[in-house]
Coordinates of C-alpha atoms in Angstrom, one line a residue:
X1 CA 0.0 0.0 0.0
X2 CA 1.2 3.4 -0.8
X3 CA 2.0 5.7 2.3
X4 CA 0.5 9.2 2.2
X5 CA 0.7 11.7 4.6
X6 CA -2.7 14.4 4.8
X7 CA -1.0 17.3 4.0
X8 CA 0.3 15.6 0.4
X9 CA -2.8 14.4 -0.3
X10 CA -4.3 18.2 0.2
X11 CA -1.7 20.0 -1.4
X12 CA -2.5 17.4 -4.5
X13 CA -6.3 18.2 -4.4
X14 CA -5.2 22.0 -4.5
X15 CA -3.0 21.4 -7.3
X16 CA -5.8 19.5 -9.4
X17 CA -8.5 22.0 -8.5
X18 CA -6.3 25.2 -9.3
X19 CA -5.3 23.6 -12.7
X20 CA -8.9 22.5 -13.5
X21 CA -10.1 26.0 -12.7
X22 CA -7.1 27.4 -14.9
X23 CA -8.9 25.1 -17.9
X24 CA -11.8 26.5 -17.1
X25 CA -10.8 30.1 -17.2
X26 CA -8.5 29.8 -20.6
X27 CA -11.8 27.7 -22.6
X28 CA -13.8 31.2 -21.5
X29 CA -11.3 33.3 -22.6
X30 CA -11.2 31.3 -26.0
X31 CA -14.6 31.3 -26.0
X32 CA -15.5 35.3 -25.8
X33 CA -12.7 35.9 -28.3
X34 CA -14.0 34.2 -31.2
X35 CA -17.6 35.2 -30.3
X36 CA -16.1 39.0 -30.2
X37 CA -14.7 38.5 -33.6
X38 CA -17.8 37.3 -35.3
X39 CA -19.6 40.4 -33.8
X40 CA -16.6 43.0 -34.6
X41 CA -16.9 41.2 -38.3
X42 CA -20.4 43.1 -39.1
X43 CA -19.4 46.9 -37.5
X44 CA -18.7 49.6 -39.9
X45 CA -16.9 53.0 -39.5
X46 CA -18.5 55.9 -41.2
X47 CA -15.5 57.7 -42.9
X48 CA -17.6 60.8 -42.4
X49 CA -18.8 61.4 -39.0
X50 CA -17.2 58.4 -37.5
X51 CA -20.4 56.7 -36.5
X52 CA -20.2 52.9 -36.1
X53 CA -23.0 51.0 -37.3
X54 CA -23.8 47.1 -37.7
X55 CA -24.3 45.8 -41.6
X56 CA -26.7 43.0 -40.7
X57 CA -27.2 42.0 -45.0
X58 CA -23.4 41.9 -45.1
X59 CA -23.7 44.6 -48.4
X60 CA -20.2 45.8 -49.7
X61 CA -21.4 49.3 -49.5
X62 CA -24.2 50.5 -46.9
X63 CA -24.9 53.8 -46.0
X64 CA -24.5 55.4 -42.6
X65 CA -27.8 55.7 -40.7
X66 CA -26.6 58.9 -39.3
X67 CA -25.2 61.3 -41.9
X68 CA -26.3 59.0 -44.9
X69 CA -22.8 58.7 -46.9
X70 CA -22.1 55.3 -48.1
X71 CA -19.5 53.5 -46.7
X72 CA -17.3 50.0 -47.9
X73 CA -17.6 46.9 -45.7
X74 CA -13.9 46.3 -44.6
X75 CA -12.5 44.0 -41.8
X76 CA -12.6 46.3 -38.8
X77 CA -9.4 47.3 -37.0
X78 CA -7.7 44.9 -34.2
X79 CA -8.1 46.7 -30.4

């Protein structure tokens, strides 16, 4: 039979509980990254008054809901 002492076998459950919770926290971090890139993917800058908008029909060229100047679909900027 394997000897172990109380405090090994809590420092082990520690260990396995921090590094499960450090899975947990890197999947949600994944997770809101790519769903923040699919949103970003449908903003557009008006090159006019700088207003940003979503272009729900994905057209090439929409037009600014606030000033009214059309404006090209591009991939938006990284933050």
């Amino acid at each position: 039979m394997i000897h172990v002492s109380l405090t090994t076998l809590l420092l082990l459950g520690m260990i396995v509980g921090l590094a499960l919770l450090g899975c947990f926290w890197l999947y949600a971090v994944m997770k809101e990254r790519r769903q923040e890139g699919k949103a970003r993917q449908d903003l557009v800058s008006c090159r006019i008054c700088g207003n940003i908008y979503e272009n729900l029909n994905r057209s090439p060229m929409t037009a600014c809901p606030q000033c009214g100047s059309l404006n090209e679909a591009t991939k938006p900027k990284p933050i």
